[in-house]
Structures are given as structure tokens and as C-alpha cells.
Amino acid sequence: MTWRPQYRSSKFRHVFGKAATKENCYDGVPITRSVHDNHFCAVNPRFIAVITECAGGGAFLVLSVHHTGKVDPLHPKVSGHRGNVLDIKWNPFNDFCIASCSEDSTVKVWDIPPHGVLKNLTVPWKELQGHSRRVGLIEWHPTANNVLFSTGYDYQVMIWNLDSPEAVIKNPVRTISHHTDVVLSMSFNTDGSRLATSCKDKKIRVLEPRTGNLLQEANCKNHKASKVLFLGNLKMLLSTGSSRWNHRQLALWDQEDLDVPLLQEDLDGSSGVLFPFYDPDTHMLYIAGKGDGNIRYYEISSEKPYMHFLTEYRSHTPQKGMGIMPKRGLDVSSCEVFRFYKLVTIKALIEPLSMIVPRRSESYQHDIYPMTAASAAAMSAEEWLSGMDKGPVLQSLKPGSRVPDSYPELSCGLGSKGLGNSLGTRRSQSRPGQLQLAYIQDQLGNKDGKECRSKTSVSNGQDPTLCSPPKTENELRLKFHKQQEEIRRLREMLNQRDVRIKQLELEINNVRNSQGSH
């Protein structure tokens, strides 16, 4: 019997990292010097937000994702906190809504204007006052609209319902008090029915977030966890931390049994925190170390040996934090499956890094882009609080495909704030430059919808004849910036077409030469 090597077939065996050119980076960004172990950066298909270093209070910067190159040192900031900002997160269902938490023991939720921050923003949409000490971490619920979780140095995890009418909310809907030390990370499973936390007391906990009941607790003496992550629908948890001998370590757990890890793997002897990122569509796990220049990536399976190391991306620039682009903001034409935004403090630079599957075909690759989470909420905050669990609303990434609706409660009958949320959610559902007016007219086809549309303009991809002329200098400036972005996008498309034409001409010449030689 002849021996044959065991090869594992994988579509992602040759995934490689491609760093953006200097012109496509964000240069001159005063990145925070905080030693907190957070990402310090949040990204969606429209904006990139990064916590900045500033004197007297805390602030963060919000830039258009297309605003690459040198950043103006006097660029307006979101600066309403009295202490350093420790964490920021975009609302997954509204690209114009971002939450921030701070050393001033508050959480604030901000409405970002459609064309970005053009003057310093100091007044939040909501202010959440419940923590007694600084707030270090926030997370949005993955399927319920306007449900926010926060945790701080008072060891409490608080749940907030932002549908509450008050501008200042002082009482969370629930407080979870199982932790005996600072919570280091929080992660939800796919439908948001389970919450995993890692804590400074060296324990990993799995909780029922709605009731606060403790379901599982791991107390592994050989693994001190710093970050924990649910691995999609695989019913597994991944934690990163350190071993008894201070080696950086990964551990894989069965979410129903945290007594013994399924797998433990030592990586190296460095000291920086390991940030884990998981893509449930491709089952790829990315591990980026704070202060490292490299990013390791693995493929995860539900059967032993569970983790398959693919390769690692290496660079000479160390990352302080990382932002990640949601799947709906990726460039599917170049087979991009993940995108990081590396914060390089020593160069005051934010560097986009694309993970690409090498494919020769230029057509849409269905096998690497399954249906993915859309920017539509599956249910309202009230439905979730009443006991309902729903999986995420899914969408196709194929260009031109219809984007699913949010739950029916988001309609024009909600009043002015509800209308803003409704249209904001629809705006956020589209990938940049692909919002179709006809689809919105179809969704708002009744008389009330027409009244709503007459009051609120949906700008992306709209026929210019339907836009009212600018009345002020500020409106004129906004129109100009939008027009410049559209011109830049069209030039890029023309350049791509020119390159393709040259390639085809070369191929035709080669064919003719080969025929002439015969």
C-alpha cells in the first residue's frame, strides 16, 4: 500500500494581505496614546472613526472613508466627553450613529451628519448615566435595534434601550453583576441570545444577556484569557491570552462545556494583547497582536483539529489598534474577503489592509461570498426585551441585488426621530454609491411615503433634477464635496476600463502573431 500525503482542500489556502498605497492611507491622524487594550478605531462603509489624543477631555475623529491622504490637523472632532474616550462602536443598523464611552463614566450616542462632521460636535443624541466609574467597553446587540451594552470599572454590565424618549437615560433596563473584576471583552453569538465575557479575574463566562443568568463559567489555571469571541454558529468560543509561563496563547472552547478547552496553542513570548477577528462567512480567524506588525490567519472547522493555520501577513509597522470594515463595504470585484484598518502610532497613519482571495475571473464569486448580515435590524428593542430571539437579516453582496428591509416598525409614522432612523437605516443598508432611488420609491410608494420623501432627501444615486438647489454656502459646499466624490469614483471606473482595453488589445496582438507564425 503506497503512502499518500493528506492534503486539505481549501478555497482560502492562498489568501494574501495587500496594504494600501500611501495615497489611500489616512495620514497625520493624532492617534490616542492610551494604554487601554481596545481597538480605538471603528469603520463602516461610509465613515472611519478613530480615538485621538487631545488635551482637556476626550475626542474622536470621524472621516469619510474616501477622505484619504493628509488629514487636516484642525479637522472638526466629536468632543463632548470630559474624560479620555476609551471605546467607540458604530451602530450596525445605522451608518450615521456611533456610541462612545469614556473615563468620565458616561456613554454617549452621536448622530453624525450625512456629509460628515463639518464642525465640532459636542451635543450627543443620547447620554447614558449609570456607571459609577469609568466605562471601558461598549457593544451593540447584533440583531435588535437600539440595544447597547456597556461595562466599566465598577464591574457591572449594563443594558440600555435607546428607544427611550429621554435624552439623558439614567436607568439601564438591566444590570448584570456576576463579575468580580474588570470585564476585558464582550462578544455575542449570531442571534444575540448568548453573551461571552472575559474578566480580569481570569474567568470566561457565558451569560443570557436578557435575564443576566450565568450559564457557563470557565476557570482554567493554565490560560489567562484577555479577549473572548464567539465563532459564529459553530457553537465554539475562542479566547486569546497568556499561559502560566507568559506565552501568548489561543484556546478553543465548547460553549456548552467550559470545564476543559478543546484546544490550546502557544504562539510566542511577546507581551502585546492578541486581538481576535472572526469571519463567519469564510470561517477564517485573524489574530493581530498589539505592537506586532504581523497578522496570523487560520481556517476554523467544527471537527478536529478545529484550527488550520493558513499563513501570516508580515509588515514592519506595528499596530496599536485595528478597525474592521463590515462585509457589505468590501470590494467584491477584487475578491476582497476582509479589510483591516491598522493604527500605526509611530507614523500617525491609518493603513487599510485588504485580505484577498486570488482569482483570475473578474465575475462575482458566489462561493466566497455567501449571504451575509445586512444592515437591517431583525427586531426592535421592545421585541428583544419581551423575550424574542431572531437571527440576523441576510443579504447578498452581488452588485445590484436588493437590500432587505428592517422590521416593519421602522416606518414613516414614527415621528421625526423615527423618520431619521428609518431613512438612516435604509441609507446604511446600501453599499456606497449603489442606493437605488427606484427601490426606495417602491418601499415608500404610498401617500405617507411620498410625504416623507418630500420632506427628506435621499442623496446617494439620486437624479439631480429631484434635488432642491442649495440655499446656503454650507449646502453648496456639501454638494460640491459630494460631486467631487462621484467624479473620483467615475475616474477610477474609467481607469479600470482603460486597463482592461489595453489587456484585450495585447491578447489580440498575441493571437494574431501566433497565427501569423503558423
Short mmCIF file of C-alpha atoms in Angstrom, two decimals:
data_model
loop_
_atom_site.label_atom_id
_atom_site.label_comp_id
_atom_site.label_asym_id
_atom_site.label_seq_id
_atom_site.Cartn_x
_atom_site.Cartn_y
_atom_site.Cartn_z
CA MET A 1 0.00 0.00 0.00
CA THR A 2 1.55 3.29 -1.12
CA TRP A 3 1.66 6.26 1.24
CA ARG A 4 -0.16 9.39 0.12
CA PRO A 5 0.17 12.78 1.84
CA GLN A 6 -3.02 14.14 3.40
CA TYR A 7 -3.88 17.38 1.61
CA ARG A 8 -6.74 19.53 2.87
CA SER A 9 -8.74 21.27 0.19
CA SER A 10 -9.42 24.93 0.95
CA LYS A 11 -10.56 27.94 -1.07
CA PHE A 12 -8.64 30.23 1.28
CA ARG A 13 -5.26 28.49 1.29
CA HIS A 14 -3.69 31.32 -0.74
CA VAL A 15 -5.36 34.38 0.83
CA PHE A 16 -2.86 37.25 0.95
CA GLY A 17 -2.75 40.69 2.54
CA LYS A 18 -2.45 43.79 0.37
CA ALA A 19 -1.63 47.07 2.11
CA ALA A 20 -2.98 50.30 0.62
CA THR A 21 -0.67 52.73 -1.12
CA LYS A 22 0.35 55.91 0.73
CA GLU A 23 -2.23 57.95 -1.20
CA ASN A 24 -5.02 55.63 0.03
CA CYS A 25 -3.98 55.82 3.70
CA TYR A 26 -5.09 58.42 6.26
CA ASP A 27 -2.00 60.45 7.16
CA GLY A 28 -1.44 62.88 10.02
CA VAL A 29 -4.03 61.39 12.40
CA PRO A 30 -3.23 62.17 16.08
CA ILE A 31 -3.95 58.61 17.33
CA THR A 32 -4.53 58.30 21.08
CA ARG A 33 -1.61 57.30 23.32
CA SER A 34 -3.94 55.50 25.75
CA VAL A 35 -2.65 52.15 27.03
CA HIS A 36 -6.16 50.67 27.16
CA ASP A 37 -6.39 47.35 25.25
CA ASN A 38 -9.15 48.35 22.81
CA HIS A 39 -9.31 48.72 19.05
CA PHE A 40 -9.50 52.58 19.16
CA CYS A 41 -10.99 52.51 15.64
CA ALA A 42 -14.43 51.78 14.18
CA VAL A 43 -15.34 51.58 10.48
CA ASN A 44 -18.48 51.28 8.36
CA PRO A 45 -18.99 51.67 4.57
CA ARG A 46 -19.31 55.45 4.93
CA PHE A 47 -17.11 56.62 7.80
CA ILE A 48 -13.98 55.75 9.75
CA ALA A 49 -13.79 56.89 13.39
CA VAL A 50 -10.60 56.91 15.45
CA ILE A 51 -9.94 57.99 19.05
CA THR A 52 -7.46 60.88 19.09
CA GLU A 53 -5.02 62.38 21.56
CA CYS A 54 -6.25 65.70 22.90
CA ALA A 55 -5.89 67.90 25.95
CA GLY A 56 -8.84 68.59 28.26
CA GLY A 57 -11.48 65.91 27.82
CA GLY A 58 -11.80 63.19 25.22
CA ALA A 59 -12.47 63.31 21.50
CA PHE A 60 -12.56 61.18 18.40
CA LEU A 61 -12.29 61.91 14.71
CA VAL A 62 -14.90 60.91 12.09
CA LEU A 63 -13.70 60.90 8.46
CA SER A 64 -15.33 59.82 5.23
CA VAL A 65 -13.81 56.51 4.13
CA HIS A 66 -13.00 58.24 0.82
CA HIS A 67 -11.19 61.11 2.56
CA THR A 68 -7.73 59.56 2.19
CA GLY A 69 -4.40 61.36 2.14
CA LYS A 70 -3.28 64.07 4.54
CA VAL A 71 -5.83 64.85 7.26
CA ASP A 72 -6.25 68.49 8.27
CA PRO A 73 -4.80 68.97 11.80
CA LEU A 74 -7.78 71.25 12.56
CA HIS A 75 -10.38 68.77 11.30
CA PRO A 76 -13.53 69.03 13.48
CA LYS A 77 -13.91 66.35 16.14
CA VAL A 78 -16.65 64.75 18.23
CA SER A 79 -15.63 66.20 21.57
CA GLY A 80 -18.42 66.00 24.14
CA HIS A 81 -16.71 63.84 26.80
CA ARG A 82 -15.00 65.31 29.88
CA GLY A 83 -12.52 62.39 30.13
CA ASN A 84 -10.50 60.30 27.69
CA VAL A 85 -12.59 58.26 25.24
CA LEU A 86 -11.86 54.54 25.70
CA ASP A 87 -14.05 52.81 23.11
CA ILE A 88 -16.19 53.65 20.06
CA LYS A 89 -18.60 51.46 18.07
CA TRP A 90 -20.82 52.20 15.04
CA ASN A 91 -24.48 51.17 15.19
CA PRO A 92 -24.66 48.07 12.90
CA PHE A 93 -28.07 49.21 11.60
CA ASN A 94 -27.42 52.93 11.08
CA ASP A 95 -24.22 54.16 9.44
CA PHE A 96 -24.79 57.65 10.88
CA CYS A 97 -24.97 56.63 14.56
CA ILE A 98 -21.94 55.94 16.78
CA ALA A 99 -21.57 55.24 20.52
CA SER A 100 -18.60 56.22 22.67
CA CYS A 101 -17.63 55.57 26.29
CA SER A 102 -15.21 57.47 28.46
CA GLU A 103 -13.31 57.88 31.70
CA ASP A 104 -16.00 60.41 32.71
CA SER A 105 -18.21 57.32 33.49
CA THR A 106 -20.74 58.09 30.74
CA VAL A 107 -21.74 56.53 27.43
CA LYS A 108 -22.83 58.90 24.66
CA VAL A 109 -24.56 58.16 21.38
CA TRP A 110 -24.00 60.57 18.49
CA ASP A 111 -25.85 61.39 15.28
CA ILE A 112 -23.28 62.04 12.56
CA PRO A 113 -24.48 64.39 9.77
CA PRO A 114 -24.89 62.69 6.35
CA HIS A 115 -21.86 64.52 4.90
CA GLY A 116 -19.62 64.07 7.92
CA VAL A 117 -18.54 66.24 10.84
CA LEU A 118 -18.08 69.76 9.46
CA LYS A 119 -17.86 71.48 12.88
CA ASN A 120 -17.03 70.24 16.37
CA LEU A 121 -19.83 68.03 17.68
CA THR A 122 -20.43 68.45 21.42
CA VAL A 123 -24.11 67.59 21.96
CA PRO A 124 -24.97 63.86 21.79
CA TRP A 125 -28.28 62.34 20.73
CA LYS A 126 -28.37 60.25 23.95
CA GLU A 127 -26.34 60.30 27.15
CA LEU A 128 -26.31 57.18 29.35
CA GLN A 129 -25.54 57.78 33.03
CA GLY A 130 -25.49 54.66 35.16
CA HIS A 131 -21.90 53.63 35.80
CA SER A 132 -20.16 54.82 38.95
CA ARG A 133 -16.63 54.54 37.49
CA ARG A 134 -15.05 54.90 34.05
CA VAL A 135 -16.63 52.90 31.20
CA GLY A 136 -14.13 50.84 29.23
CA LEU A 137 -16.15 48.80 26.73
CA ILE A 138 -19.37 49.02 24.68
CA GLU A 139 -21.10 46.59 22.29
CA TRP A 140 -24.26 46.83 20.17
CA HIS A 141 -26.69 43.92 20.10
CA PRO A 142 -26.18 42.10 16.76
CA THR A 143 -29.86 41.74 15.74
CA ALA A 144 -32.03 44.04 17.90
CA ASN A 145 -32.24 47.72 17.03
CA ASN A 146 -31.01 50.35 19.52
CA VAL A 147 -29.89 47.94 22.26
CA LEU A 148 -26.47 48.84 23.69
CA PHE A 149 -24.31 47.04 26.28
CA SER A 150 -21.68 48.81 28.36
CA THR A 151 -19.26 47.74 31.08
CA GLY A 152 -16.84 49.65 33.25
CA TYR A 153 -14.51 49.65 36.20
CA ASP A 154 -17.49 49.24 38.57
CA TYR A 155 -17.57 45.59 37.29
CA GLN A 156 -21.19 45.97 36.08
CA VAL A 157 -22.55 45.14 32.60
CA MET A 158 -25.48 47.44 31.78
CA ILE A 159 -28.11 47.05 29.05
CA TRP A 160 -29.60 50.23 27.55
CA ASN A 161 -32.72 50.71 25.44
CA LEU A 162 -32.06 53.74 23.21
CA ASP A 163 -35.69 53.84 22.05
CA SER A 164 -36.41 55.53 25.37
CA PRO A 165 -37.63 59.12 24.74
CA GLU A 166 -35.29 60.80 27.26
CA ALA A 167 -32.13 62.49 26.01
CA VAL A 168 -30.38 61.56 29.28
CA ILE A 169 -31.06 57.97 30.36
CA LYS A 170 -30.09 57.26 33.97
CA ASN A 171 -31.52 53.78 34.47
CA PRO A 172 -30.45 50.79 32.35
CA VAL A 173 -33.10 48.17 31.59
CA ARG A 174 -30.89 45.55 33.29
CA THR A 175 -27.63 45.35 35.21
CA ILE A 176 -25.54 42.15 35.23
CA SER A 177 -23.41 41.80 38.38
CA HIS A 178 -21.65 38.42 38.09
CA HIS A 179 -18.14 39.81 37.57
CA THR A 180 -15.69 40.33 40.42
CA ASP A 181 -13.19 42.43 38.45
CA VAL A 182 -12.91 44.49 35.26
CA VAL A 183 -14.53 42.97 32.14
CA LEU A 184 -11.90 42.82 29.38
CA SER A 185 -14.07 41.86 26.40
CA MET A 186 -17.65 41.05 25.37
CA SER A 187 -18.88 39.00 22.41
CA PHE A 188 -22.33 37.92 21.17
CA ASN A 189 -23.29 34.78 19.31
CA THR A 190 -25.02 35.14 15.93
CA ASP A 191 -28.57 35.81 17.15
CA GLY A 192 -27.56 37.66 20.31
CA SER A 193 -29.04 35.07 22.68
CA ARG A 194 -25.68 34.47 24.41
CA LEU A 195 -23.06 36.88 25.70
CA ALA A 196 -19.50 35.75 26.43
CA THR A 197 -17.19 37.84 28.62
CA SER A 198 -13.57 37.62 29.69
CA CYS A 199 -12.64 39.18 33.01
CA LYS A 200 -9.54 40.23 34.90
CA ASP A 201 -10.40 37.56 37.50
CA LYS A 202 -9.17 35.02 34.85
CA LYS A 203 -12.65 33.60 34.22
CA ILE A 204 -14.61 33.27 30.98
CA ARG A 205 -18.38 33.48 31.42
CA VAL A 206 -21.31 32.74 29.12
CA LEU A 207 -24.46 34.66 30.08
CA GLU A 208 -28.01 35.00 28.92
CA PRO A 209 -27.92 38.75 28.18
CA ARG A 210 -31.64 39.46 28.52
CA THR A 211 -32.01 38.00 32.02
CA GLY A 212 -28.40 38.17 33.17
CA ASN A 213 -28.39 34.48 34.14
CA LEU A 214 -24.96 32.83 34.30
CA LEU A 215 -24.95 29.72 32.06
CA GLN A 216 -21.28 28.66 31.97
CA GLU A 217 -18.07 29.66 33.72
CA ALA A 218 -14.50 28.64 32.88
CA ASN A 219 -11.72 28.87 35.41
CA CYS A 220 -8.69 27.43 33.63
CA LYS A 221 -5.48 27.85 35.64
CA ASN A 222 -3.29 27.28 32.58
CA HIS A 223 -4.90 30.02 30.47
CA LYS A 224 -5.38 33.65 31.49
CA ALA A 225 -7.87 34.99 28.93
CA SER A 226 -7.82 38.63 27.82
CA LYS A 227 -10.17 38.53 24.80
CA VAL A 228 -13.03 36.14 24.02
CA LEU A 229 -15.00 35.67 20.81
CA PHE A 230 -18.00 33.60 19.68
CA LEU A 231 -17.19 31.71 16.46
CA GLY A 232 -20.44 32.25 14.56
CA ASN A 233 -22.76 29.24 14.52
CA LEU A 234 -20.03 26.70 15.30
CA LYS A 235 -21.09 26.66 19.00
CA MET A 236 -17.50 27.37 19.97
CA LEU A 237 -15.64 30.16 21.76
CA LEU A 238 -12.13 31.37 21.09
CA SER A 239 -10.08 33.13 23.74
CA THR A 240 -6.69 34.79 23.48
CA GLY A 241 -4.46 35.38 26.47
CA SER A 242 -1.35 34.07 28.15
CA SER A 243 -0.19 30.78 29.59
CA ARG A 244 1.26 30.15 33.04
CA TRP A 245 4.72 30.91 31.59
CA ASN A 246 3.53 34.20 30.00
CA HIS A 247 3.49 32.82 26.45
CA ARG A 248 0.76 34.28 24.26
CA GLN A 249 -1.86 31.62 23.75
CA LEU A 250 -5.05 30.71 21.89
CA ALA A 251 -7.72 28.47 23.42
CA LEU A 252 -10.83 26.96 21.81
CA TRP A 253 -13.87 26.08 23.94
CA ASP A 254 -17.18 24.27 23.57
CA GLN A 255 -19.76 26.92 24.51
CA GLU A 256 -21.86 24.30 26.35
CA ASP A 257 -18.93 22.99 28.42
CA LEU A 258 -16.20 25.35 29.61
CA ASP A 259 -14.52 22.90 32.00
CA VAL A 260 -11.65 21.98 29.67
CA PRO A 261 -10.60 23.74 26.43
CA LEU A 262 -10.93 21.77 23.19
CA LEU A 263 -7.57 23.11 22.04
CA GLN A 264 -4.71 25.21 23.40
CA GLU A 265 -1.89 26.59 21.29
CA ASP A 266 1.08 28.70 22.36
CA LEU A 267 2.12 31.35 19.83
CA ASP A 268 5.17 33.27 21.06
CA GLY A 269 6.69 35.05 24.03
CA SER A 270 5.67 38.62 23.18
CA SER A 271 3.67 40.70 25.63
CA GLY A 272 1.11 42.55 23.48
CA VAL A 273 -2.58 41.64 23.70
CA LEU A 274 -3.88 39.42 20.88
CA PHE A 275 -6.95 40.80 19.10
CA PRO A 276 -9.06 38.02 17.50
CA PHE A 277 -11.33 38.70 14.48
CA TYR A 278 -13.63 36.06 13.01
CA ASP A 279 -15.39 35.99 9.64
CA PRO A 280 -18.36 33.59 9.91
CA ASP A 281 -18.88 33.61 6.11
CA THR A 282 -15.45 32.18 5.29
CA HIS A 283 -14.77 30.57 8.72
CA MET A 284 -11.48 32.44 8.83
CA LEU A 285 -9.91 33.61 12.08
CA TYR A 286 -7.43 36.50 12.13
CA ILE A 287 -5.11 37.10 15.09
CA ALA A 288 -3.45 40.53 15.34
CA GLY A 289 -1.14 41.34 18.24
CA LYS A 290 -0.95 44.81 19.75
CA GLY A 291 2.51 46.17 18.94
CA ASP A 292 3.07 43.46 16.29
CA GLY A 293 3.47 44.04 12.58
CA ASN A 294 2.10 40.65 11.58
CA ILE A 295 -1.39 39.15 11.36
CA ARG A 296 -1.82 35.36 11.54
CA TYR A 297 -4.84 33.74 9.96
CA TYR A 298 -6.45 30.35 10.35
CA GLU A 299 -9.38 28.39 9.00
CA ILE A 300 -11.79 27.03 11.61
CA SER A 301 -13.73 23.76 11.28
CA SER A 302 -16.21 22.03 13.57
CA GLU A 303 -14.18 18.80 13.63
CA LYS A 304 -10.71 18.01 14.96
CA PRO A 305 -8.14 19.50 14.75
CA TYR A 306 -10.53 22.55 14.63
CA MET A 307 -7.88 25.15 13.64
CA HIS A 308 -5.83 25.05 10.42
CA PHE A 309 -3.05 27.60 10.15
CA LEU A 310 -3.00 29.23 6.69
CA THR A 311 -0.18 31.80 6.75
CA GLU A 312 0.60 35.22 8.14
CA TYR A 313 0.80 38.75 6.79
CA ARG A 314 4.01 40.50 7.81
CA SER A 315 4.96 44.16 7.85
CA HIS A 316 7.48 46.38 9.64
CA THR A 317 4.91 48.82 11.04
CA PRO A 318 3.45 47.86 14.45
CA GLN A 319 -0.29 48.26 15.02
CA LYS A 320 -1.70 49.90 18.15
CA GLY A 321 -5.31 49.12 17.28
CA MET A 322 -7.44 47.79 14.43
CA GLY A 323 -10.73 48.66 12.78
CA ILE A 324 -12.58 46.25 10.50
CA MET A 325 -14.91 47.00 7.61
CA PRO A 326 -18.29 45.20 7.64
CA LYS A 327 -18.70 42.70 4.80
CA ARG A 328 -21.16 44.95 2.94
CA GLY A 329 -18.40 47.54 2.50
CA LEU A 330 -15.85 45.22 0.82
CA ASP A 331 -14.76 45.36 -2.81
CA VAL A 332 -16.20 42.12 -4.24
CA SER A 333 -14.77 42.86 -7.71
CA SER A 334 -11.23 42.28 -6.37
CA CYS A 335 -12.26 39.19 -4.30
CA GLU A 336 -11.64 41.03 -1.02
CA VAL A 337 -12.89 38.93 1.92
CA PHE A 338 -11.74 41.07 4.88
CA ARG A 339 -10.36 44.56 5.43
CA PHE A 340 -8.41 45.90 8.39
CA TYR A 341 -7.59 49.49 9.23
CA LYS A 342 -4.23 49.44 11.07
CA LEU A 343 -3.47 52.27 13.50
CA VAL A 344 0.26 52.98 13.16
CA THR A 345 1.02 55.43 16.00
CA ILE A 346 4.70 55.97 15.16
CA LYS A 347 3.71 57.35 11.75
CA ALA A 348 0.36 58.95 12.76
CA LEU A 349 -1.10 56.77 10.00
CA ILE A 350 -4.19 54.65 9.41
CA GLU A 351 -3.34 51.98 6.84
CA PRO A 352 -6.10 49.94 5.12
CA LEU A 353 -5.12 46.29 4.64
CA SER A 354 -7.18 44.08 2.31
CA MET A 355 -7.25 40.28 2.57
CA ILE A 356 -7.76 38.95 -0.96
CA VAL A 357 -8.52 35.53 -2.44
CA PRO A 358 -6.53 35.29 -5.69
CA ARG A 359 -8.92 34.57 -8.58
CA ARG A 360 -8.43 35.07 -12.30
CA SER A 361 -12.07 35.54 -13.18
CA GLU A 362 -13.48 39.06 -12.92
CA SER A 363 -17.06 37.87 -12.40
CA TYR A 364 -18.80 37.77 -9.00
CA GLN A 365 -17.52 34.81 -6.94
CA HIS A 366 -20.57 33.23 -5.30
CA ASP A 367 -18.58 30.58 -3.43
CA ILE A 368 -16.58 33.07 -1.34
CA TYR A 369 -19.47 35.48 -0.76
CA PRO A 370 -22.40 33.62 0.82
CA MET A 371 -25.40 35.53 2.17
CA THR A 372 -24.12 37.81 4.93
CA ALA A 373 -25.51 40.00 7.71
CA ALA A 374 -27.28 43.08 6.34
CA SER A 375 -27.54 46.48 7.97
CA ALA A 376 -31.20 45.81 8.75
CA ALA A 377 -32.36 45.07 12.28
CA ALA A 378 -34.22 41.79 12.74
CA MET A 379 -36.38 43.15 15.58
CA SER A 380 -36.99 46.17 17.78
CA ALA A 381 -35.61 46.68 21.27
CA GLU A 382 -39.06 46.03 22.76
CA GLU A 383 -39.37 42.70 20.96
CA TRP A 384 -35.97 41.58 22.21
CA LEU A 385 -36.69 42.67 25.78
CA SER A 386 -40.01 40.82 25.69
CA GLY A 387 -38.19 37.50 25.10
CA MET A 388 -37.78 37.19 21.33
CA ASP A 389 -34.57 35.98 19.63
CA LYS A 390 -34.03 36.29 15.89
CA GLY A 391 -31.07 35.60 13.64
CA PRO A 392 -29.63 38.42 11.52
CA VAL A 393 -31.30 39.66 8.35
CA LEU A 394 -29.19 38.39 5.42
CA GLN A 395 -28.26 39.99 2.11
CA SER A 396 -26.30 39.11 -0.98
CA LEU A 397 -23.15 41.08 -1.77
CA LYS A 398 -23.70 40.73 -5.52
CA PRO A 399 -23.78 44.21 -7.07
CA GLY A 400 -27.31 45.30 -7.91
CA SER A 401 -29.04 42.84 -5.56
CA ARG A 402 -31.92 44.13 -3.48
CA VAL A 403 -31.23 45.03 0.12
CA PRO A 404 -33.69 43.56 2.66
CA ASP A 405 -35.98 45.71 4.80
CA SER A 406 -35.66 46.22 8.51
CA TYR A 407 -38.51 45.04 10.70
CA PRO A 408 -41.82 46.78 9.84
CA GLU A 409 -41.75 49.11 12.87
CA LEU A 410 -39.25 51.35 11.08
CA SER A 411 -41.75 53.38 9.09
CA CYS A 412 -42.62 57.00 8.41
CA GLY A 413 -45.22 57.01 11.17
CA LEU A 414 -42.61 57.14 13.93
CA GLY A 415 -42.31 60.90 14.09
CA SER A 416 -39.27 62.98 13.25
CA LYS A 417 -36.68 60.90 15.12
CA GLY A 418 -38.20 57.68 13.84
CA LEU A 419 -38.14 59.04 10.32
CA GLY A 420 -34.47 59.87 10.68
CA ASN A 421 -33.74 56.38 11.93
CA SER A 422 -35.81 54.81 9.16
CA LEU A 423 -34.10 56.62 6.34
CA GLY A 424 -30.74 56.40 8.10
CA THR A 425 -31.16 52.64 8.29
CA ARG A 426 -32.07 52.44 4.61
CA ARG A 427 -29.11 54.63 3.76
CA SER A 428 -26.84 52.38 5.76
CA GLN A 429 -28.18 49.26 4.07
CA SER A 430 -26.74 50.22 0.72
CA ARG A 431 -23.13 49.90 -0.24
CA PRO A 432 -21.64 53.31 -1.14
CA GLY A 433 -22.83 54.64 -4.47
CA GLN A 434 -25.37 51.87 -5.03
CA LEU A 435 -28.53 53.13 -3.30
CA GLN A 436 -31.28 52.92 -5.90
CA LEU A 437 -33.97 55.60 -5.86
CA ALA A 438 -36.44 53.33 -7.60
CA TYR A 439 -36.17 50.79 -4.78
CA ILE A 440 -36.81 53.44 -2.13
CA GLN A 441 -39.78 54.79 -4.10
CA ASP A 442 -41.13 51.26 -4.26
CA GLN A 443 -40.71 50.85 -0.48
CA LEU A 444 -42.29 54.25 0.23
CA GLY A 445 -44.86 54.04 -2.54
CA ASN A 446 -47.95 55.09 -0.54
CA LYS A 447 -49.13 58.61 0.09
CA ASP A 448 -47.47 58.86 3.50
CA GLY A 449 -44.26 57.64 1.95
CA LYS A 450 -44.47 60.38 -0.69
CA GLU A 451 -44.94 62.97 2.05
CA CYS A 452 -41.93 61.54 3.89
CA ARG A 453 -39.87 61.64 0.71
CA SER A 454 -40.81 65.23 0.04
CA LYS A 455 -39.53 66.20 3.49
CA THR A 456 -36.32 64.16 3.45
CA SER A 457 -33.90 63.84 0.55
CA VAL A 458 -32.09 60.59 -0.10
CA SER A 459 -28.97 61.77 -1.82
CA ASN A 460 -26.86 58.80 -2.93
CA GLY A 461 -27.53 57.91 -6.55
CA GLN A 462 -30.47 60.33 -6.82
CA ASP A 463 -31.39 62.11 -10.05
CA PRO A 464 -30.05 65.67 -9.67
CA THR A 465 -33.30 67.09 -11.07
CA LEU A 466 -35.11 65.86 -7.95
CA CYS A 467 -32.69 67.72 -5.61
CA SER A 468 -33.60 71.21 -4.46
CA PRO A 469 -30.91 73.81 -5.26
CA PRO A 470 -28.55 74.74 -2.39
CA LYS A 471 -29.75 77.74 -0.40
CA THR A 472 -26.74 78.40 1.79
CA GLU A 473 -22.97 78.40 1.41
CA ASN A 474 -22.74 75.32 3.66
CA GLU A 475 -25.21 73.38 1.46
CA LEU A 476 -23.28 74.42 -1.63
CA ARG A 477 -20.04 73.15 -0.07
CA LEU A 478 -21.69 69.81 0.76
CA LYS A 479 -22.99 69.43 -2.80
CA PHE A 480 -19.53 70.24 -4.13
CA HIS A 481 -17.82 67.59 -1.94
CA LYS A 482 -20.39 65.00 -2.96
CA GLN A 483 -19.90 65.84 -6.63
CA GLN A 484 -16.11 65.54 -6.23
CA GLU A 485 -16.51 62.05 -4.71
CA GLU A 486 -18.73 61.00 -7.62
CA ILE A 487 -16.21 62.36 -10.17
CA ARG A 488 -13.38 60.50 -8.39
CA ARG A 489 -15.37 57.26 -8.48
CA LEU A 490 -16.16 57.65 -12.19
CA ARG A 491 -12.48 58.35 -12.96
CA GLU A 492 -11.49 55.16 -11.17
CA MET A 493 -14.02 53.21 -13.24
CA LEU A 494 -12.68 54.77 -16.46
CA ASN A 495 -9.11 53.89 -15.48
CA GLN A 496 -10.12 50.27 -14.85
CA ARG A 497 -11.84 50.13 -18.25
CA ASP A 498 -8.74 51.59 -19.95
CA VAL A 499 -6.52 48.97 -18.34
CA ARG A 500 -8.90 46.21 -19.44
CA ILE A 501 -8.96 47.55 -23.02
CA LYS A 502 -5.13 47.53 -23.15
CA GLN A 503 -5.05 43.97 -21.83
CA LEU A 504 -7.50 42.82 -24.52
CA GLU A 505 -5.53 44.62 -27.24
CA LEU A 506 -2.35 42.83 -26.14
CA GLU A 507 -4.15 39.48 -26.14
CA ILE A 508 -5.49 40.14 -29.69
CA ASN A 509 -1.96 41.01 -30.90
CA ASN A 510 -0.57 37.85 -29.32
CA VAL A 511 -3.22 35.71 -31.03
CA ARG A 512 -2.53 37.37 -34.40
CA ASN A 513 1.23 36.88 -34.01
CA SER A 514 0.81 33.22 -33.12
CA GLN A 515 -1.48 32.68 -36.15
CA GLY A 516 1.00 34.51 -38.44
CA SER A 517 3.88 32.30 -37.30
CA HIS A 518 1.89 29.17 -38.20
#
